[in-house]
């Protein structure tokens, strides 16, 4: 695998939290500084039935929390996610 990835390639990978094994979904946005440095990725938040139809909170994952980008998945470490 090359060291360069496009956003389209990244958004096709499932994001998994290694702390609890939870699937967090696929990337739908990225956050950059004004200088072009990647700050992190954004995935869909918890889709709870009780939050109402269409109630989705997004989850920002800082770049430093990304452990590994593999062929099919992106492994992240988020220890303090509420269930």
Short mmCIF file of C-alpha atoms in Angstrom, two decimals:
data_model
loop_
_atom_site.label_atom_id
_atom_site.label_comp_id
_atom_site.label_asym_id
_atom_site.label_seq_id
_atom_site.Cartn_x
_atom_site.Cartn_y
_atom_site.Cartn_z
CA UNK A 1 0.00 0.00 0.00
CA UNK A 2 1.36 3.42 -0.89
CA UNK A 3 1.81 6.20 1.69
CA UNK A 4 -0.51 8.53 -0.19
CA UNK A 5 -4.29 8.26 -0.02
CA UNK A 6 -7.07 10.34 -1.47
CA UNK A 7 -10.13 11.35 0.53
CA UNK A 8 -12.19 9.02 -1.65
CA UNK A 9 -9.95 6.10 -0.64
CA UNK A 10 -10.14 7.04 3.05
CA UNK A 11 -13.93 7.40 3.09
CA UNK A 12 -14.34 3.84 1.82
CA UNK A 13 -12.66 2.41 4.93
CA UNK A 14 -14.53 1.42 8.09
CA UNK A 15 -13.32 3.20 11.26
CA UNK A 16 -12.90 0.87 14.27
CA UNK A 17 -12.16 1.87 17.87
CA UNK A 18 -9.46 -0.51 19.16
CA UNK A 19 -10.37 0.29 22.79
CA UNK A 20 -13.77 -1.40 22.61
CA UNK A 21 -13.98 -2.91 19.10
CA UNK A 22 -16.90 -0.65 18.16
CA UNK A 23 -17.49 0.21 14.51
CA UNK A 24 -17.71 3.97 14.22
CA UNK A 25 -18.73 4.13 10.56
CA UNK A 26 -16.97 5.61 7.58
CA UNK A 27 -15.28 8.99 7.31
CA UNK A 28 -17.56 11.67 5.92
CA UNK A 29 -15.36 14.71 6.55
CA UNK A 30 -11.83 15.81 7.44
CA UNK A 31 -10.66 18.85 9.39
CA UNK A 32 -7.63 20.90 8.30
CA UNK A 33 -5.74 23.91 9.68
CA UNK A 34 -5.41 27.03 7.55
CA UNK A 35 -1.89 25.81 6.69
CA UNK A 36 -3.22 22.52 5.28
CA UNK A 37 -2.26 20.24 8.18
CA UNK A 38 -4.77 17.47 8.87
CA UNK A 39 -6.27 17.89 12.35
CA UNK A 40 -8.55 14.85 12.25
CA UNK A 41 -11.43 12.96 10.72
CA UNK A 42 -15.18 13.07 11.29
CA UNK A 43 -17.41 9.99 11.45
CA UNK A 44 -21.13 9.63 12.15
CA UNK A 45 -21.98 9.61 15.83
CA UNK A 46 -24.30 7.34 17.75
CA UNK A 47 -27.54 6.67 15.90
CA UNK A 48 -29.85 6.18 18.82
CA UNK A 49 -33.55 5.46 18.27
CA UNK A 50 -34.37 7.84 21.12
CA UNK A 51 -32.64 10.80 19.45
CA UNK A 52 -35.37 10.91 16.87
CA UNK A 53 -35.46 10.37 13.17
CA UNK A 54 -32.30 11.60 11.54
CA UNK A 55 -30.71 12.46 14.88
CA UNK A 56 -27.01 11.90 14.32
CA UNK A 57 -24.19 13.59 16.20
CA UNK A 58 -20.87 13.56 14.40
CA UNK A 59 -17.71 12.40 16.15
CA UNK A 60 -14.40 14.22 15.62
CA UNK A 61 -11.33 11.97 15.89
CA UNK A 62 -8.00 13.81 16.25
CA UNK A 63 -5.29 12.65 13.84
CA UNK A 64 -3.07 11.65 16.78
CA UNK A 65 -5.72 9.05 17.77
CA UNK A 66 -5.38 7.18 14.48
CA UNK A 67 -3.35 4.03 15.17
CA UNK A 68 -3.24 2.42 11.74
CA UNK A 69 -4.69 2.87 8.27
CA UNK A 70 -5.06 -0.54 6.68
CA UNK A 71 -6.38 -1.82 3.37
CA UNK A 72 -10.00 -2.02 4.60
CA UNK A 73 -10.15 -0.29 7.98
CA UNK A 74 -8.83 2.64 9.97
CA UNK A 75 -7.98 1.75 13.57
CA UNK A 76 -8.40 4.55 16.12
CA UNK A 77 -8.01 4.65 19.89
CA UNK A 78 -10.75 6.49 21.77
CA UNK A 79 -10.84 5.43 25.41
CA UNK A 80 -13.54 7.69 26.80
CA UNK A 81 -16.48 7.14 24.46
CA UNK A 82 -19.80 7.03 26.25
CA UNK A 83 -22.06 4.15 25.26
#
